[in-house]
């Protein structure tokens, strides 16, 4: 929700909710002019007009109108990134109104509420989240005193915006649902429609596309009943993006066309066409793009200079570069964007335009010009406190310096980029949509390229500091991947240094960090009581990924056993062989892997040394490196298992086969002596599971049901008898136990789930489910296997946990070895290797 300029009014002016009436006839033209300039993105000109208004009201000694003009001036300065002047203006405005944080005597509460709203926006933009939320709580209290329900909606909407802009989408959704419920009994209003639009966009951010669609459709219906074409167009644009994210391409295109047809704003029209163009490029429908390009060019020519029109030009230039348009044409577009930004004195827009022009010179290998432009862009971005732009140009500078052979300068630039990304971490899911943002294109490469620089430019034997820096980068990438997966900053807990865990508490555990780089596979190793070491495997990323993909494919085919052994031995030689003797000397019995890229898709237990599988020699666990919950041994108290299972999938999921082995699985768990509460078939619904999570004492949650892990959270779920439980719902369901039950889930077992076929990043869903469940450890399967063999393996696993007090990793190892050696029908890795342990391994 964008805050708009206040007008001098005795009734509240509410952004995007109610319309304001200008009552000062003497200054009407000046106020109208400033509002017109502001809304068209011409912020520097708006500043000039408002400064004149402030001076005029001061001479007239009209403090109320002067304070309103100052508030508006603060808003315009905020858009220009001039935080100091914005703060001075808003402070002066509040002083003129006699505002005191405790017990104000201000007579015009409506104007005060609007002024505080602008102060909250400034606090949010300058990173003072708690202060912004507190300020908007004050505006809510004022509107409550006034009995202004629209004002209350505005305040709550602002609070939700603060939460959303800081990456806390789930909290924002909760706030918006609260407002929506409050407005539900009222008739159609702008407030209700605005809340539903914001709710729909926020739900889309977290991957709840179906709920998003419903909220957006409700918003659209209200705007249509109120006959507001521009609001209708905005909602149609969001519905187009929703359909696009759900891969409903024809519907998305239809929505973009409806947006174009409905809107009277050339800017909204061009945004719809640009989204349509981007979609066609994504779908590789290059022929269809040719009709859109001249339409967009014509629309852009009609737009007066403003920040949105500048960003639209840059967006267009980005699309044209993918379509191999002549560089001169793209350069002209970007040069015009730079000129327009300068004409508006818009430093932030100029920084974005200059950096993109520098990127064009980078692509043509005109490095001196590229560096000059990038330096200018970087200074401007930092001056205007725009970290989401700053990191792009720091990264670009790193690439340019590397291309020129200045590796020291390049490493420093990459370090600065990573530092900026870390400061942006909770904001990465809420950066300006006008800025072309894609995690795989714009974030992941930063970490990987920085690791390449660190390791390849530190000689044959990188020092300990360099190795530590490299592995921390890879761990940070994993956390950023999870944040991006959930569209939320989901890991905000205490970081745990695994080295200390190994050296002090687990002296028989080694940690391996294999890192896939474009030309090499690098492996960093931590062996107990020894400094970090590393070794290099001269295999390119293409070769590594091809070998891993073949191993993953062949392991499920009965007639490929020998090929699987050959491939898994090759991977064993990469990862384990160089340190075999050191592991033996240090009496290591457990290997913990912090995996990268395609390595996450293969079962490491099935690596083969020519005689034995890895699982026959070592317990194996996976870790994300920096844990949310501190590692802790499984309590010596008896296991208390809450087990839910489904033999017959719901009718709506015909592709999933029955699981008759679930009953045997539950029987075998009970036979170990573990205390077990069972929910089977019709007794296993999302509601009964939640009820039992909140009322039954347990430390192990065992779910024997079909499920799927995907790189998309909306496609990551488990099945209950009443349908699917999405990983986002799953999180809420399990986390609710903390309100009534202080114990943590020690172990989550997902015994019939699988990674989505053809999704190379599906293990993101697996890691995400493990983290969001809040369990110390998770056991899950990479693919669905014979449910009889699953029952046996699970029974053996619990038997080891209950009766031998083995660590979780060792218990899983023994169960897998039992299947391998004692059950000839299930000796192939395809039966026992699928199960992996994530998190706390002891």
Short mmCIF file of C-alpha atoms in Angstrom, two decimals, residues 45-353:
data_model
loop_
_atom_site.label_atom_id
_atom_site.label_comp_id
_atom_site.label_asym_id
_atom_site.label_seq_id
_atom_site.Cartn_x
_atom_site.Cartn_y
_atom_site.Cartn_z
CA UNK A 45 9.27 19.02 -8.28
CA UNK A 46 6.75 18.14 -5.58
CA UNK A 47 9.37 19.12 -2.98
CA UNK A 48 9.75 22.58 -4.55
CA UNK A 49 6.00 23.22 -4.57
CA UNK A 50 5.59 22.00 -0.99
CA UNK A 51 8.47 24.14 0.26
CA UNK A 52 6.63 27.15 -1.16
CA UNK A 53 3.43 26.01 0.57
CA UNK A 54 5.21 25.62 3.92
CA UNK A 55 6.61 29.14 3.58
CA UNK A 56 3.20 30.58 2.65
CA UNK A 57 1.42 28.94 5.59
CA UNK A 58 4.17 30.09 7.95
CA UNK A 59 3.68 33.68 6.83
CA UNK A 60 -0.08 33.25 7.32
CA UNK A 61 0.63 31.75 10.80
CA UNK A 62 -1.62 28.82 9.93
CA UNK A 63 0.20 26.16 11.93
CA UNK A 64 -2.23 23.34 11.10
CA UNK A 65 -1.88 23.75 7.36
CA UNK A 66 1.86 24.36 7.71
CA UNK A 67 2.22 21.08 9.62
CA UNK A 68 0.25 19.21 6.93
CA UNK A 69 2.45 20.70 4.20
CA UNK A 70 5.53 19.65 6.20
CA UNK A 71 4.17 16.09 6.46
CA UNK A 72 3.69 16.02 2.71
CA UNK A 73 7.18 17.40 2.27
CA UNK A 74 8.54 14.55 4.39
CA UNK A 75 6.77 12.06 2.13
CA UNK A 76 8.31 13.58 -0.99
CA UNK A 77 11.78 13.60 0.60
CA UNK A 78 11.28 9.93 1.50
CA UNK A 79 10.69 9.09 -2.14
CA UNK A 80 13.95 10.84 -3.00
CA UNK A 81 15.81 8.91 -0.31
CA UNK A 82 16.73 12.12 1.54
CA UNK A 83 16.16 10.68 5.00
CA UNK A 84 17.67 13.60 6.92
CA UNK A 85 15.38 16.21 5.35
CA UNK A 86 12.42 13.82 5.61
CA UNK A 87 13.07 13.45 9.36
CA UNK A 88 13.44 17.20 9.88
CA UNK A 89 10.15 17.87 8.06
CA UNK A 90 8.12 15.27 9.96
CA UNK A 91 9.59 16.31 13.31
CA UNK A 92 8.71 19.95 12.62
CA UNK A 93 5.19 18.90 11.60
CA UNK A 94 4.62 17.00 14.85
CA UNK A 95 6.10 19.84 16.91
CA UNK A 96 3.71 22.34 15.32
CA UNK A 97 0.82 20.05 16.29
CA UNK A 98 2.03 19.90 19.89
CA UNK A 99 2.44 16.14 19.69
CA UNK A 100 3.68 14.34 22.80
CA UNK A 101 4.15 10.52 22.62
CA UNK A 102 2.48 10.24 26.02
CA UNK A 103 -0.90 11.92 26.30
CA UNK A 104 -1.09 14.40 23.42
CA UNK A 105 -3.48 17.33 23.67
CA UNK A 106 -3.71 17.77 19.92
CA UNK A 107 -7.18 18.97 18.97
CA UNK A 108 -7.15 17.78 15.37
CA UNK A 109 -6.64 14.06 15.89
CA UNK A 110 -7.42 13.20 12.27
CA UNK A 111 -4.50 15.27 10.96
CA UNK A 112 -2.23 13.93 13.73
CA UNK A 113 -3.06 10.35 12.73
CA UNK A 114 -2.17 11.10 9.12
CA UNK A 115 1.10 12.74 10.18
CA UNK A 116 2.00 9.78 12.36
CA UNK A 117 1.27 7.50 9.40
CA UNK A 118 3.91 9.35 7.39
CA UNK A 119 6.34 9.13 10.32
CA UNK A 120 5.73 5.37 10.46
CA UNK A 121 6.55 5.08 6.77
CA UNK A 122 9.84 6.95 7.31
CA UNK A 123 10.73 4.69 10.23
CA UNK A 124 10.00 1.62 8.12
CA UNK A 125 12.12 2.83 5.20
CA UNK A 126 15.06 3.57 7.48
CA UNK A 127 14.99 0.10 9.04
CA UNK A 128 13.26 0.99 12.34
CA UNK A 129 10.64 -1.75 12.20
CA UNK A 130 9.66 -1.77 15.85
CA UNK A 131 9.34 2.03 15.91
CA UNK A 132 7.15 1.92 12.76
CA UNK A 133 4.86 -0.69 14.27
CA UNK A 134 4.60 1.35 17.47
CA UNK A 135 3.77 4.50 15.52
CA UNK A 136 1.08 2.76 13.51
CA UNK A 137 -0.36 1.35 16.74
CA UNK A 138 -0.70 4.97 17.88
CA UNK A 139 -2.57 5.83 14.66
CA UNK A 140 -4.84 2.84 15.26
CA UNK A 141 -5.58 4.10 18.79
CA UNK A 142 -6.40 7.60 17.47
CA UNK A 143 -8.76 6.27 14.79
CA UNK A 144 -10.38 4.06 17.42
CA UNK A 145 -11.06 7.16 19.54
CA UNK A 146 -12.54 8.87 16.48
CA UNK A 147 -14.68 5.82 15.68
CA UNK A 148 -13.21 5.87 12.18
CA UNK A 149 -13.31 2.29 10.91
CA UNK A 150 -11.64 3.21 7.63
CA UNK A 151 -8.83 4.85 9.59
CA UNK A 152 -8.42 1.76 11.75
CA UNK A 153 -8.23 -0.31 8.57
CA UNK A 154 -5.50 2.03 7.28
CA UNK A 155 -3.48 1.68 10.49
CA UNK A 156 -3.72 -2.10 10.51
CA UNK A 157 -2.95 -2.20 6.81
CA UNK A 158 0.19 -0.17 7.51
CA UNK A 159 1.20 -2.53 10.32
CA UNK A 160 0.79 -5.43 7.93
CA UNK A 161 2.88 -3.58 5.34
CA UNK A 162 5.67 -3.18 7.89
CA UNK A 163 5.63 -6.88 8.67
CA UNK A 164 5.48 -7.81 4.99
CA UNK A 165 8.27 -5.45 3.98
CA UNK A 166 10.54 -6.93 6.62
CA UNK A 167 9.91 -10.46 5.37
CA UNK A 168 7.39 -11.48 8.04
CA UNK A 169 4.67 -12.43 5.59
CA UNK A 170 2.83 -14.83 7.88
CA UNK A 171 2.47 -12.17 10.58
CA UNK A 172 1.29 -9.72 7.92
CA UNK A 173 -1.32 -12.23 6.75
CA UNK A 174 -2.57 -12.66 10.32
CA UNK A 175 -2.92 -8.88 10.68
CA UNK A 176 -4.70 -8.52 7.33
CA UNK A 177 -7.09 -11.36 8.11
CA UNK A 178 -7.89 -9.57 11.37
CA UNK A 179 -8.75 -6.36 9.46
CA UNK A 180 -10.73 -8.30 6.89
CA UNK A 181 -12.80 -9.95 9.61
CA UNK A 182 -13.45 -6.54 11.19
CA UNK A 183 -14.71 -5.14 7.89
CA UNK A 184 -16.68 -8.27 6.92
CA UNK A 185 -19.96 -7.05 8.40
CA UNK A 186 -19.74 -3.72 6.57
CA UNK A 187 -20.93 -3.05 3.08
CA UNK A 188 -18.63 -2.76 0.10
CA UNK A 189 -16.00 -0.10 0.68
CA UNK A 190 -12.62 0.99 -0.58
CA UNK A 191 -11.15 -0.07 2.75
CA UNK A 192 -12.44 -3.63 2.41
CA UNK A 193 -11.26 -3.91 -1.19
CA UNK A 194 -7.81 -2.50 -0.33
CA UNK A 195 -7.37 -4.97 2.54
CA UNK A 196 -8.37 -7.90 0.32
CA UNK A 197 -5.97 -6.76 -2.42
CA UNK A 198 -3.10 -6.49 0.08
CA UNK A 199 -4.03 -9.86 1.58
CA UNK A 200 -4.10 -11.45 -1.87
CA UNK A 201 -0.69 -10.06 -2.79
CA UNK A 202 0.82 -11.17 0.54
CA UNK A 203 -0.62 -14.67 0.25
CA UNK A 204 0.91 -14.84 -3.22
CA UNK A 205 4.26 -13.89 -1.68
CA UNK A 206 4.19 -16.98 0.56
CA UNK A 207 3.06 -19.33 -2.20
CA UNK A 208 -0.58 -19.71 -1.11
CA UNK A 209 -1.77 -19.04 -4.63
CA UNK A 210 -5.27 -20.46 -4.31
CA UNK A 211 -6.09 -18.42 -1.20
CA UNK A 212 -4.52 -15.42 -2.92
CA UNK A 213 -6.79 -15.87 -5.93
CA UNK A 214 -9.92 -15.96 -3.74
CA UNK A 215 -8.94 -12.78 -1.89
CA UNK A 216 -8.11 -10.97 -5.14
CA UNK A 217 -11.41 -12.03 -6.72
CA UNK A 218 -13.31 -10.64 -3.72
CA UNK A 219 -11.37 -7.38 -4.00
CA UNK A 220 -12.13 -7.20 -7.71
CA UNK A 221 -15.86 -7.71 -7.13
CA UNK A 222 -15.95 -4.80 -4.65
CA UNK A 223 -14.02 -2.46 -6.92
CA UNK A 224 -16.36 -3.41 -9.77
CA UNK A 225 -19.43 -2.66 -7.64
CA UNK A 226 -17.92 0.74 -6.78
CA UNK A 227 -17.12 1.36 -10.46
CA UNK A 228 -13.46 2.32 -9.96
CA UNK A 229 -11.61 1.41 -13.17
CA UNK A 230 -8.04 2.09 -11.93
CA UNK A 231 -8.54 -0.03 -8.81
CA UNK A 232 -10.13 -2.73 -10.96
CA UNK A 233 -7.09 -2.63 -13.24
CA UNK A 234 -4.67 -2.96 -10.29
CA UNK A 235 -6.50 -6.03 -9.05
CA UNK A 236 -6.63 -7.58 -12.52
CA UNK A 237 -2.85 -7.10 -12.74
CA UNK A 238 -2.41 -9.00 -9.44
CA UNK A 239 -4.74 -11.75 -10.69
CA UNK A 240 -2.58 -12.01 -13.81
CA UNK A 241 0.52 -12.47 -11.66
CA UNK A 242 -1.33 -15.06 -9.58
CA UNK A 243 -2.31 -17.06 -12.67
CA UNK A 244 1.24 -16.76 -13.99
CA UNK A 245 2.68 -18.20 -10.77
CA UNK A 246 0.26 -21.12 -11.03
CA UNK A 247 1.45 -21.76 -14.59
CA UNK A 248 -2.02 -20.88 -15.94
CA UNK A 249 -0.53 -19.09 -18.90
CA UNK A 250 -3.66 -18.39 -21.03
CA UNK A 251 -5.50 -17.01 -17.96
CA UNK A 252 -2.54 -14.81 -17.04
CA UNK A 253 -2.38 -13.37 -20.54
CA UNK A 254 -6.15 -12.75 -20.47
CA UNK A 255 -5.85 -10.87 -17.16
CA UNK A 256 -3.02 -8.74 -18.49
CA UNK A 257 -5.12 -7.89 -21.54
CA UNK A 258 -8.12 -7.03 -19.31
CA UNK A 259 -5.85 -4.78 -17.25
CA UNK A 260 -4.79 -2.99 -20.42
CA UNK A 261 -8.37 -2.63 -21.64
CA UNK A 262 -9.73 -1.44 -18.26
CA UNK A 263 -7.08 1.04 -17.16
CA UNK A 264 -7.11 4.66 -18.21
CA UNK A 265 -3.53 5.10 -17.00
CA UNK A 266 -0.75 4.74 -19.61
CA UNK A 267 1.54 3.57 -16.79
CA UNK A 268 -0.75 0.72 -15.72
CA UNK A 269 -1.23 -0.21 -19.35
CA UNK A 270 2.52 -0.43 -19.95
CA UNK A 271 3.00 -2.47 -16.75
CA UNK A 272 0.42 -4.97 -18.00
CA UNK A 273 2.13 -5.21 -21.38
CA UNK A 274 5.58 -5.60 -19.76
CA UNK A 275 4.32 -8.43 -17.56
CA UNK A 276 2.79 -10.06 -20.63
CA UNK A 277 6.11 -9.69 -22.48
CA UNK A 278 8.10 -11.16 -19.57
CA UNK A 279 5.70 -14.09 -19.42
CA UNK A 280 6.09 -14.83 -23.13
CA UNK A 281 9.88 -14.74 -22.74
CA UNK A 282 9.70 -17.16 -19.80
CA UNK A 283 7.58 -19.49 -21.93
CA UNK A 284 10.01 -19.07 -24.87
CA UNK A 285 7.15 -17.85 -27.09
CA UNK A 286 9.54 -15.52 -28.87
CA UNK A 287 7.47 -15.05 -32.02
CA UNK A 288 4.54 -13.73 -30.00
CA UNK A 289 6.76 -11.11 -28.37
CA UNK A 290 7.25 -9.29 -31.65
CA UNK A 291 3.71 -7.85 -31.67
CA UNK A 292 4.07 -6.57 -28.09
CA UNK A 293 7.36 -4.73 -28.54
CA UNK A 294 6.05 -1.86 -30.75
CA UNK A 295 2.99 -1.51 -28.47
CA UNK A 296 5.23 -1.09 -25.43
CA UNK A 297 7.48 1.36 -27.28
CA UNK A 298 4.44 3.46 -28.17
CA UNK A 299 3.14 3.43 -24.58
CA UNK A 300 6.53 4.37 -23.12
CA UNK A 301 6.73 7.35 -25.48
CA UNK A 302 3.48 8.67 -23.98
CA UNK A 303 4.69 8.52 -20.37
CA UNK A 304 5.94 11.71 -18.72
CA UNK A 305 9.18 11.35 -16.74
CA UNK A 306 8.56 9.69 -13.34
CA UNK A 307 10.17 6.98 -11.28
CA UNK A 308 7.62 4.32 -12.38
CA UNK A 309 8.15 5.22 -16.06
CA UNK A 310 11.95 5.04 -15.60
CA UNK A 311 11.66 1.60 -14.03
CA UNK A 312 9.33 0.54 -16.85
CA UNK A 313 12.00 1.52 -19.41
CA UNK A 314 14.63 -0.47 -17.53
CA UNK A 315 12.28 -3.45 -17.30
CA UNK A 316 11.73 -3.23 -21.06
CA UNK A 317 15.47 -2.98 -21.70
CA UNK A 318 16.03 -6.11 -19.62
CA UNK A 319 13.47 -8.03 -21.68
CA UNK A 320 14.93 -6.78 -24.96
CA UNK A 321 18.40 -7.95 -23.94
CA UNK A 322 17.07 -11.50 -23.56
CA UNK A 323 15.57 -11.23 -27.05
CA UNK A 324 18.99 -10.34 -28.53
CA UNK A 325 17.86 -6.88 -29.55
CA UNK A 326 20.68 -4.70 -30.95
CA UNK A 327 22.72 -3.28 -28.07
CA UNK A 328 22.43 0.25 -29.47
CA UNK A 329 18.64 0.16 -29.10
CA UNK A 330 18.89 -1.03 -25.49
CA UNK A 331 21.56 1.56 -24.72
CA UNK A 332 19.28 4.32 -25.99
CA UNK A 333 16.45 3.14 -23.72
CA UNK A 334 18.75 3.11 -20.68
CA UNK A 335 20.35 6.44 -21.56
CA UNK A 336 16.88 8.00 -21.73
CA UNK A 337 16.11 6.47 -18.32
CA UNK A 338 19.28 8.05 -16.88
CA UNK A 339 18.43 11.46 -18.38
CA UNK A 340 14.88 11.33 -17.04
CA UNK A 341 16.09 10.38 -13.56
CA UNK A 342 18.50 13.31 -13.57
CA UNK A 343 15.80 15.68 -14.77
CA UNK A 344 13.72 14.62 -11.76
CA UNK A 345 16.68 14.71 -9.32
CA UNK A 346 15.67 11.11 -8.47
CA UNK A 347 18.91 9.64 -7.13
CA UNK A 348 17.54 6.14 -6.57
CA UNK A 349 16.11 5.83 -10.09
CA UNK A 350 19.34 7.24 -11.52
CA UNK A 351 21.34 4.63 -9.58
CA UNK A 352 19.22 1.84 -11.00
CA UNK A 353 19.39 3.18 -14.57
#
